[in-house]
PDB file of C-alpha atoms in Angstrom:
ATOM      1  CA  MET L   1     147.433  66.299 149.230  1.00 41.00           C
ATOM      2  CA  SER L   2     146.594  65.631 152.842  1.00 50.00           C
ATOM      3  CA  SER L   3     144.881  69.045 153.093  1.00 66.00           C
ATOM      4  CA  LEU L   4     142.791  68.272 149.992  1.00 63.00           C
ATOM      5  CA  SER L   5     141.889  64.906 151.482  1.00 66.00           C
ATOM      6  CA  GLN L   6     140.875  66.629 154.723  1.00 69.00           C
ATOM      7  CA  ILE L   7     138.709  69.146 152.834  1.00 67.00           C
ATOM      8  CA  LEU L   8     136.936  66.385 150.919  1.00 70.00           C
ATOM      9  CA  HIS L   9     136.480  64.427 154.140  1.00 69.00           C
ATOM     10  CA  THR L  10     134.968  67.477 155.854  1.00 73.00           C
ATOM     11  CA  ILE L  11     132.686  68.243 152.904  1.00 75.00           C
ATOM     12  CA  SER L  12     131.407  64.660 152.887  1.00 77.00           C
ATOM     13  CA  TYR L  13     130.338  64.918 156.521  1.00 85.00           C
ATOM     14  CA  MET L  14     129.379  68.594 156.827  1.00 85.00           C
ATOM     15  CA  GLY L  15     127.791  69.236 153.437  1.00 84.00           C
ATOM     16  CA  LEU L  16     124.405  67.618 154.094  1.00 89.00           C
ATOM     17  CA  PRO L  17     123.974  68.970 157.654  1.00 92.00           C
ATOM     18  CA  LEU L  18     124.791  72.499 156.460  1.00 88.00           C
ATOM     19  CA  LEU L  19     122.449  72.217 153.468  1.00 88.00           C
ATOM     20  CA  PHE L  20     119.560  70.927 155.597  1.00 92.00           C
ATOM     21  CA  ALA L  21     120.234  73.595 158.236  1.00 93.00           C
ATOM     22  CA  MET L  22     120.034  76.434 155.699  1.00 91.00           C
ATOM     23  CA  VAL L  23     117.086  75.033 153.716  1.00 92.00           C
ATOM     24  CA  LEU L  24     114.924  74.231 156.747  1.00 95.00           C
ATOM     25  CA  HIS L  25     115.822  77.610 158.270  1.00 95.00           C
ATOM     26  CA  GLU L  26     114.287  79.347 155.242  1.00 94.00           C
ATOM     27  CA  TYR L  27     111.376  76.903 155.074  1.00 96.00           C
ATOM     28  CA  ALA L  28     110.509  77.779 158.682  1.00 97.00           C
ATOM     29  CA  HIS L  29     110.358  81.490 157.796  1.00 96.00           C
ATOM     30  CA  GLY L  30     107.951  80.771 154.940  1.00 96.00           C
ATOM     31  CA  TRP L  31     105.822  78.340 156.957  1.00 97.00           C
ATOM     32  CA  VAL L  32     105.293  80.774 159.846  1.00 97.00           C
ATOM     33  CA  ALA L  33     104.635  83.629 157.401  1.00 96.00           C
ATOM     34  CA  ALA L  34     101.917  81.520 155.758  1.00 96.00           C
ATOM     35  CA  LYS L  35     100.362  80.799 159.160  1.00 96.00           C
ATOM     36  CA  CYS L  36     100.366  84.552 159.842  1.00 96.00           C
ATOM     37  CA  GLY L  37      98.560  85.361 156.584  1.00 95.00           C
ATOM     38  CA  ASP L  38     101.322  85.869 153.996  1.00 95.00           C
ATOM     39  CA  SER L  39     101.381  83.254 151.235  1.00 94.00           C
ATOM     40  CA  THR L  40     104.103  84.953 149.156  1.00 95.00           C
ATOM     41  CA  ALA L  41     106.619  82.152 149.746  1.00 93.00           C
ATOM     42  CA  LYS L  42     104.075  79.502 148.785  1.00 92.00           C
ATOM     43  CA  LEU L  43     103.043  81.348 145.621  1.00 93.00           C
ATOM     44  CA  GLN L  44     106.700  81.648 144.569  1.00 93.00           C
ATOM     45  CA  GLY L  45     107.383  77.948 145.149  1.00 92.00           C
ATOM     46  CA  ARG L  46     109.563  78.538 148.195  1.00 91.00           C
ATOM     47  CA  LEU L  47     107.414  76.746 150.764  1.00 92.00           C
ATOM     48  CA  THR L  48     109.217  73.483 150.074  1.00 92.00           C
ATOM     49  CA  VAL L  49     112.091  71.458 151.508  1.00 90.00           C
ATOM     50  CA  ASN L  50     113.489  70.900 148.011  1.00 90.00           C
ATOM     51  CA  PRO L  51     117.040  72.335 148.294  1.00 88.00           C
ATOM     52  CA  LEU L  52     117.016  73.499 144.664  1.00 87.00           C
ATOM     53  CA  ALA L  53     114.364  76.090 145.497  1.00 89.00           C
ATOM     54  CA  HIS L  54     116.530  77.639 148.223  1.00 89.00           C
ATOM     55  CA  ILE L  55     120.093  77.414 146.887  1.00 86.00           C
ATOM     56  CA  ASP L  56     121.962  80.705 146.564  1.00 85.00           C
ATOM     57  CA  PRO L  57     125.104  80.172 144.428  1.00 84.00           C
ATOM     58  CA  LEU L  58     127.251  82.442 146.590  1.00 81.00           C
ATOM     59  CA  GLY L  59     125.917  81.700 150.074  1.00 80.00           C
ATOM     60  CA  THR L  60     125.084  78.010 149.681  1.00 82.00           C
ATOM     61  CA  VAL L  61     127.964  76.813 147.496  1.00 81.00           C
ATOM     62  CA  ILE L  62     130.876  79.221 146.984  1.00 81.00           C
ATOM     63  CA  LEU L  63     131.211  80.735 150.467  1.00 76.00           C
ATOM     64  CA  PRO L  64     131.062  77.422 152.422  1.00 77.00           C
ATOM     65  CA  LEU L  65     133.703  75.935 150.093  1.00 76.00           C
ATOM     66  CA  MET L  66     135.920  79.007 150.597  1.00 75.00           C
ATOM     67  CA  CYS L  67     135.521  78.689 154.372  1.00 72.00           C
ATOM     68  CA  LEU L  68     136.590  75.051 154.216  1.00 69.00           C
ATOM     69  CA  MET L  69     139.619  75.768 152.028  1.00 70.00           C
ATOM     70  CA  MET L  70     140.739  78.606 154.307  1.00 66.00           C
ATOM     71  CA  GLY L  71     140.242  76.479 157.412  1.00 62.00           C
ATOM     72  CA  SER L  72     137.744  79.029 158.727  1.00 59.00           C
ATOM     73  CA  PHE L  73     134.445  78.394 160.516  1.00 62.00           C
ATOM     74  CA  LEU L  74     131.782  77.052 158.177  1.00 65.00           C
ATOM     75  CA  PHE L  75     129.399  79.799 157.147  1.00 68.00           C
ATOM     76  CA  GLY L  76     126.725  80.254 154.505  1.00 73.00           C
ATOM     77  CA  TRP L  77     123.140  81.110 153.753  1.00 79.00           C
ATOM     78  CA  ALA L  78     120.262  80.061 151.522  1.00 85.00           C
ATOM     79  CA  LYS L  79     118.191  82.324 149.288  1.00 88.00           C
ATOM     80  CA  PRO L  80     115.994  84.418 151.643  1.00 89.00           C
ATOM     81  CA  VAL L  81     112.301  83.518 151.633  1.00 92.00           C
ATOM     82  CA  PRO L  82     110.148  86.481 150.495  1.00 93.00           C
ATOM     83  CA  VAL L  83     107.781  87.897 153.105  1.00 93.00           C
ATOM     84  CA  ASP L  84     105.274  90.670 152.371  1.00 93.00           C
ATOM     85  CA  LEU L  85     104.720  92.637 155.564  1.00 90.00           C
ATOM     86  CA  ARG L  86     101.403  94.003 154.228  1.00 92.00           C
ATOM     87  CA  ASN L  87      99.844  90.536 154.232  1.00 95.00           C
ATOM     88  CA  LEU L  88     100.612  89.755 157.865  1.00 95.00           C
ATOM     89  CA  ARG L  89      97.634  90.029 160.235  1.00 94.00           C
ATOM     90  CA  GLN L  90      99.597  91.882 162.927  1.00 94.00           C
ATOM     91  CA  PRO L  91     102.678  93.088 161.036  1.00 92.00           C
ATOM     92  CA  ARG L  92     105.050  93.887 163.906  1.00 92.00           C
ATOM     93  CA  ARG L  93     104.214  90.864 166.053  1.00 94.00           C
ATOM     94  CA  ASP L  94     104.041  88.480 163.106  1.00 96.00           C
ATOM     95  CA  MET L  95     107.324  89.739 161.632  1.00 95.00           C
ATOM     96  CA  ALA L  96     109.019  88.936 164.943  1.00 95.00           C
ATOM     97  CA  LEU L  97     107.525  85.423 164.829  1.00 97.00           C
ATOM     98  CA  VAL L  98     108.595  84.930 161.209  1.00 97.00           C
ATOM     99  CA  ALA L  99     112.132  86.077 161.992  1.00 96.00           C
ATOM    100  CA  ALA L 100     112.377  83.907 165.112  1.00 97.00           C
ATOM    101  CA  ALA L 101     111.222  80.831 163.186  1.00 97.00           C
ATOM    102  CA  GLY L 102     114.567  80.403 161.393  1.00 96.00           C
ATOM    103  CA  PRO L 103     116.825  80.256 164.477  1.00 97.00           C
ATOM    104  CA  GLY L 104     114.094  78.280 166.233  1.00 97.00           C
ATOM    105  CA  MET L 105     114.209  75.658 163.479  1.00 98.00           C
ATOM    106  CA  ASN L 106     118.012  75.479 163.788  1.00 97.00           C
ATOM    107  CA  LEU L 107     117.732  74.814 167.522  1.00 98.00           C
ATOM    108  CA  ILE L 108     115.112  72.111 166.889  1.00 98.00           C
ATOM    109  CA  LEU L 109     117.456  70.520 164.341  1.00 98.00           C
ATOM    110  CA  ALA L 110     120.346  70.691 166.831  1.00 98.00           C
ATOM    111  CA  VAL L 111     118.332  68.909 169.522  1.00 98.00           C
ATOM    112  CA  SER L 112     116.985  66.344 167.020  1.00 98.00           C
ATOM    113  CA  SER L 113     120.510  65.644 165.762  1.00 97.00           C
ATOM    114  CA  ALA L 114     121.788  65.155 169.318  1.00 97.00           C
ATOM    115  CA  LEU L 115     118.947  62.708 170.014  1.00 97.00           C
ATOM    116  CA  LEU L 116     119.750  60.837 166.775  1.00 96.00           C
ATOM    117  CA  LEU L 117     123.384  60.593 167.877  1.00 95.00           C
ATOM    118  CA  ALA L 118     122.264  59.228 171.247  1.00 95.00           C
ATOM    119  CA  VAL L 119     120.106  56.588 169.519  1.00 94.00           C
ATOM    120  CA  LEU L 120     122.982  55.528 167.243  1.00 92.00           C
ATOM    121  CA  LEU L 121     125.367  55.209 170.194  1.00 91.00           C
ATOM    122  CA  THR L 122     122.744  53.196 172.064  1.00 91.00           C
ATOM    123  CA  ILE L 123     122.382  50.784 169.135  1.00 88.00           C
ATOM    124  CA  GLU L 124     126.163  50.562 168.628  1.00 85.00           C
ATOM    125  CA  PRO L 125     127.880  51.471 171.952  1.00 83.00           C
ATOM    126  CA  THR L 126     131.370  50.712 170.568  1.00 79.00           C
ATOM    127  CA  LEU L 127     130.948  53.281 167.786  1.00 79.00           C
ATOM    128  CA  SER L 128     133.864  55.702 167.474  1.00 75.00           C
ATOM    129  CA  LEU L 129     133.544  59.139 165.892  1.00 74.00           C
ATOM    130  CA  ARG L 130     137.289  59.530 165.382  1.00 67.00           C
ATOM    131  CA  GLY L 131     137.715  57.238 162.357  1.00 53.00           C
ATOM    132  CA  SER L 132     140.689  55.391 163.789  1.00 46.00           C
ATOM    133  CA  ALA L 133     142.052  52.105 162.488  1.00 41.00           C
ATOM    134  CA  GLU L 134     140.577  50.426 165.534  1.00 44.00           C
ATOM    135  CA  THR L 135     137.139  51.482 164.371  1.00 44.00           C
ATOM    136  CA  GLU L 136     137.698  50.154 160.870  1.00 46.00           C
ATOM    137  CA  ALA L 137     138.789  46.771 162.252  1.00 45.00           C
ATOM    138  CA  SER L 138     135.846  46.454 164.625  1.00 49.00           C
ATOM    139  CA  PRO L 139     133.631  43.340 164.337  1.00 48.00           C
ATOM    140  CA  GLY L 140     130.522  45.257 163.302  1.00 65.00           C
ATOM    141  CA  LEU L 141     132.079  46.596 160.111  1.00 66.00           C
ATOM    142  CA  LEU L 142     128.828  46.861 158.162  1.00 57.00           C
ATOM    143  CA  ALA L 143     127.054  48.528 161.068  1.00 64.00           C
ATOM    144  CA  THR L 144     129.988  50.902 161.530  1.00 69.00           C
ATOM    145  CA  MET L 145     129.996  51.823 157.843  1.00 78.00           C
ATOM    146  CA  VAL L 146     126.336  52.800 158.129  1.00 81.00           C
ATOM    147  CA  PHE L 147     126.118  54.181 161.663  1.00 87.00           C
ATOM    148  CA  ARG L 148     129.418  56.037 161.852  1.00 87.00           C
ATOM    149  CA  PRO L 149     128.773  58.453 158.929  1.00 89.00           C
ATOM    150  CA  LEU L 150     125.300  59.151 160.335  1.00 92.00           C
ATOM    151  CA  ALA L 151     126.733  59.715 163.806  1.00 93.00           C
ATOM    152  CA  VAL L 152     129.454  62.089 162.569  1.00 92.00           C
ATOM    153  CA  MET L 153     126.933  64.033 160.464  1.00 94.00           C
ATOM    154  CA  ALA L 154     124.607  64.235 163.490  1.00 96.00           C
ATOM    155  CA  LEU L 155     127.467  65.598 165.600  1.00 95.00           C
ATOM    156  CA  TYR L 156     128.343  68.213 162.959  1.00 93.00           C
ATOM    157  CA  SER L 157     124.652  69.022 162.600  1.00 96.00           C
ATOM    158  CA  VAL L 158     124.427  69.972 166.270  1.00 97.00           C
ATOM    159  CA  MET L 159     127.380  72.349 165.988  1.00 93.00           C
ATOM    160  CA  ILE L 160     126.320  73.837 162.639  1.00 92.00           C
ATOM    161  CA  ASN L 161     122.722  74.465 163.694  1.00 96.00           C
ATOM    162  CA  VAL L 162     123.679  76.003 167.038  1.00 96.00           C
ATOM    163  CA  PHE L 163     126.143  78.336 165.306  1.00 91.00           C
ATOM    164  CA  LEU L 164     123.598  79.368 162.640  1.00 92.00           C
ATOM    165  CA  ALA L 165     120.930  79.993 165.282  1.00 95.00           C
ATOM    166  CA  LEU L 166     123.208  82.203 167.383  1.00 93.00           C
ATOM    167  CA  PHE L 167     124.738  84.007 164.406  1.00 89.00           C
ATOM    168  CA  ASN L 168     121.318  84.815 162.959  1.00 92.00           C
ATOM    169  CA  LEU L 169     120.217  86.210 166.324  1.00 93.00           C
ATOM    170  CA  LEU L 170     122.819  88.979 166.141  1.00 90.00           C
ATOM    171  CA  PRO L 171     120.775  92.225 166.390  1.00 91.00           C
ATOM    172  CA  ILE L 172     121.863  93.504 162.973  1.00 90.00           C
ATOM    173  CA  PRO L 173     119.362  93.842 160.117  1.00 89.00           C
ATOM    174  CA  PRO L 174     118.881  91.929 157.849  1.00 88.00           C
ATOM    175  CA  LEU L 175     119.717  89.069 160.227  1.00 92.00           C
ATOM    176  CA  ASP L 176     116.795  87.553 162.117  1.00 95.00           C
ATOM    177  CA  GLY L 177     117.923  89.097 165.387  1.00 95.00           C
ATOM    178  CA  GLY L 178     117.795  92.547 163.805  1.00 94.00           C
ATOM    179  CA  ARG L 179     114.286  91.934 162.481  1.00 93.00           C
ATOM    180  CA  ILE L 180     113.103  90.637 165.864  1.00 96.00           C
ATOM    181  CA  LEU L 181     114.551  93.687 167.615  1.00 95.00           C
ATOM    182  CA  THR L 182     113.003  96.019 165.029  1.00 93.00           C
ATOM    183  CA  ALA L 183     109.620  94.396 165.642  1.00 92.00           C
ATOM    184  CA  ILE L 184     109.667  94.676 169.435  1.00 92.00           C
ATOM    185  CA  LEU L 185     111.331  98.079 169.926  1.00 93.00           C
ATOM    186  CA  PRO L 186     109.246 101.266 170.186  1.00 92.00           C
ATOM    187  CA  VAL L 187     108.558 102.879 166.821  1.00 90.00           C
ATOM    188  CA  LYS L 188     111.349 105.504 166.762  1.00 92.00           C
ATOM    189  CA  PRO L 189     114.217 103.206 167.821  1.00 92.00           C
ATOM    190  CA  ALA L 190     112.816 100.525 165.520  1.00 91.00           C
ATOM    191  CA  MET L 191     112.886 102.899 162.548  1.00 91.00           C
ATOM    192  CA  ALA L 192     116.450 103.949 163.398  1.00 92.00           C
ATOM    193  CA  LEU L 193     117.559 100.305 163.519  1.00 91.00           C
ATOM    194  CA  ALA L 194     115.704  99.520 160.277  1.00 89.00           C
ATOM    195  CA  ARG L 195     117.725 102.227 158.509  1.00 91.00           C
ATOM    196  CA  LEU L 196     120.842 100.119 159.095  1.00 88.00           C
ATOM    197  CA  GLU L 197     119.534  97.312 156.877  1.00 87.00           C
ATOM    198  CA  PRO L 198     121.128  98.567 153.607  1.00 88.00           C
ATOM    199  CA  TYR L 199     124.488  98.495 155.406  1.00 89.00           C
ATOM    200  CA  GLY L 200     123.869  95.283 157.342  1.00 86.00           C
ATOM    201  CA  MET L 201     125.874  93.012 155.049  1.00 83.00           C
ATOM    202  CA  LEU L 202     128.812  95.439 155.107  1.00 88.00           C
ATOM    203  CA  ILE L 203     128.728  95.404 158.906  1.00 89.00           C
ATOM    204  CA  LEU L 204     128.703  91.590 158.894  1.00 83.00           C
ATOM    205  CA  VAL L 205     131.606  91.411 156.446  1.00 81.00           C
ATOM    206  CA  GLY L 206     133.494  93.829 158.698  1.00 86.00           C
ATOM    207  CA  LEU L 207     132.808  91.667 161.752  1.00 83.00           C
ATOM    208  CA  ILE L 208     134.109  88.607 159.892  1.00 77.00           C
ATOM    209  CA  VAL L 209     137.176  90.280 158.353  1.00 79.00           C
ATOM    210  CA  PHE L 210     138.213  92.018 161.584  1.00 84.00           C
ATOM    211  CA  ASP L 211     137.206  89.191 163.900  1.00 78.00           C
ATOM    212  CA  LYS L 212     140.738  88.874 165.286  1.00 80.00           C
ATOM    213  CA  GLU L 213     140.514  92.448 166.576  1.00 84.00           C
ATOM    214  CA  LEU L 214     136.816  92.566 167.517  1.00 83.00           C
ATOM    215  CA  GLY L 215     136.252  88.959 168.584  1.00 82.00           C
ATOM    216  CA  VAL L 216     132.484  88.981 167.961  1.00 81.00           C
ATOM    217  CA  ILE L 217     132.392  85.908 165.697  1.00 78.00           C
ATOM    218  CA  HIS L 218     134.995  84.149 167.840  1.00 79.00           C
ATOM    219  CA  THR L 219     132.828  84.734 170.906  1.00 83.00           C
ATOM    220  CA  ILE L 220     129.839  83.194 169.148  1.00 81.00           C
ATOM    221  CA  THR L 221     131.735  80.172 167.825  1.00 72.00           C
ATOM    222  CA  GLY L 222     134.184  79.723 170.683  1.00 78.00           C
ATOM    223  CA  THR L 223     132.079  80.505 173.729  1.00 87.00           C
ATOM    224  CA  PHE L 224     128.333  80.537 173.208  1.00 91.00           C
ATOM    225  CA  ALA L 225     128.089  77.982 170.393  1.00 91.00           C
ATOM    226  CA  LYS L 226     130.466  75.490 172.003  1.00 91.00           C
ATOM    227  CA  GLY L 227     128.772  75.908 175.370  1.00 94.00           C
ATOM    228  CA  LEU L 228     125.262  75.433 173.997  1.00 96.00           C
ATOM    229  CA  SER L 229     126.323  72.554 171.714  1.00 96.00           C
ATOM    230  CA  GLY L 230     127.990  70.845 174.668  1.00 95.00           C
ATOM    231  CA  THR L 231     124.894  71.259 176.819  1.00 96.00           C
ATOM    232  CA  ILE L 232     122.598  69.852 174.127  1.00 97.00           C
ATOM    233  CA  LEU L 233     124.925  66.900 173.447  1.00 96.00           C
ATOM    234  CA  SER L 234     125.555  66.031 177.089  1.00 95.00           C
ATOM    235  CA  THR L 235     121.839  66.202 177.863  1.00 95.00           C
ATOM    236  CA  ALA L 236     120.880  64.002 174.900  1.00 95.00           C
ATOM    237  CA  LEU L 237     123.670  61.463 175.486  1.00 93.00           C
ATOM    238  CA  GLY L 238     122.781  61.381 179.171  1.00 92.00           C
ATOM    239  CA  LEU L 239     119.329  60.059 178.263  1.00 89.00           C
ATOM    240  CA  ARG L 240     120.767  56.751 177.032  1.00 85.00           C
ATOM    241  CA  PRO L 241     119.917  53.658 179.088  1.00 81.00           C
ATOM    242  CA  GLY L 242     122.586  52.842 181.616  1.00 68.00           C
ATOM    243  CA  VAL L 243     124.240  56.276 181.467  1.00 65.00           C
ATOM    244  CA  ALA L 244     124.655  57.860 184.875  1.00 55.00           C
ATOM    245  CA  GLN L 245     122.998  61.268 185.177  1.00 52.00           C
TER     246      GLN L 245
END
């Protein structure tokens, strides 16, 4: 019962940040593609922040819930935005920009979330993110009921967006990092890397399933993501009035 309660608690705080992270990631791909000459996403109704246009039943709903129930890291994806390479003005350069837009949006969201958290803690300095009984009995109960959920979601948003940005930058097609590398490599190595795309999802599943042995995902979540999240949070929280630098 306690585990079910914990899952529901986690979903309530992580669901919206994860959804916004995935939806805005895909929106950024479509927006940059449109700026580079390809309006495919717009014509198919995907150049929108409406989550319904981007939800993938497996990647947006089923997989994140499975991750939560297994106590694993939270992982998922939205329906990929269509991009027609033939419509881009400078296909190789523009494809790199389109691919980089998704992780770039996640990093922007991470920084914005950290700044929001700093603002909330400035407004309510006694705010606790731990949900202890002391917090519930605090004088500013109404403010805590409003600010605390926002603050916890902002904190999760930083971690989720940093993880998604770094994970998507892995140099494996069809991830964004693979597409960026394909776009900037010389033609022959780029074509060799592009041939991996049909097997890209199998490679990713292998990295996830055998993470205990390989440690790739653990390195991203445990080292790089935590380090970058900590840097973003400490920098943003250090901007508050009266906080020593």
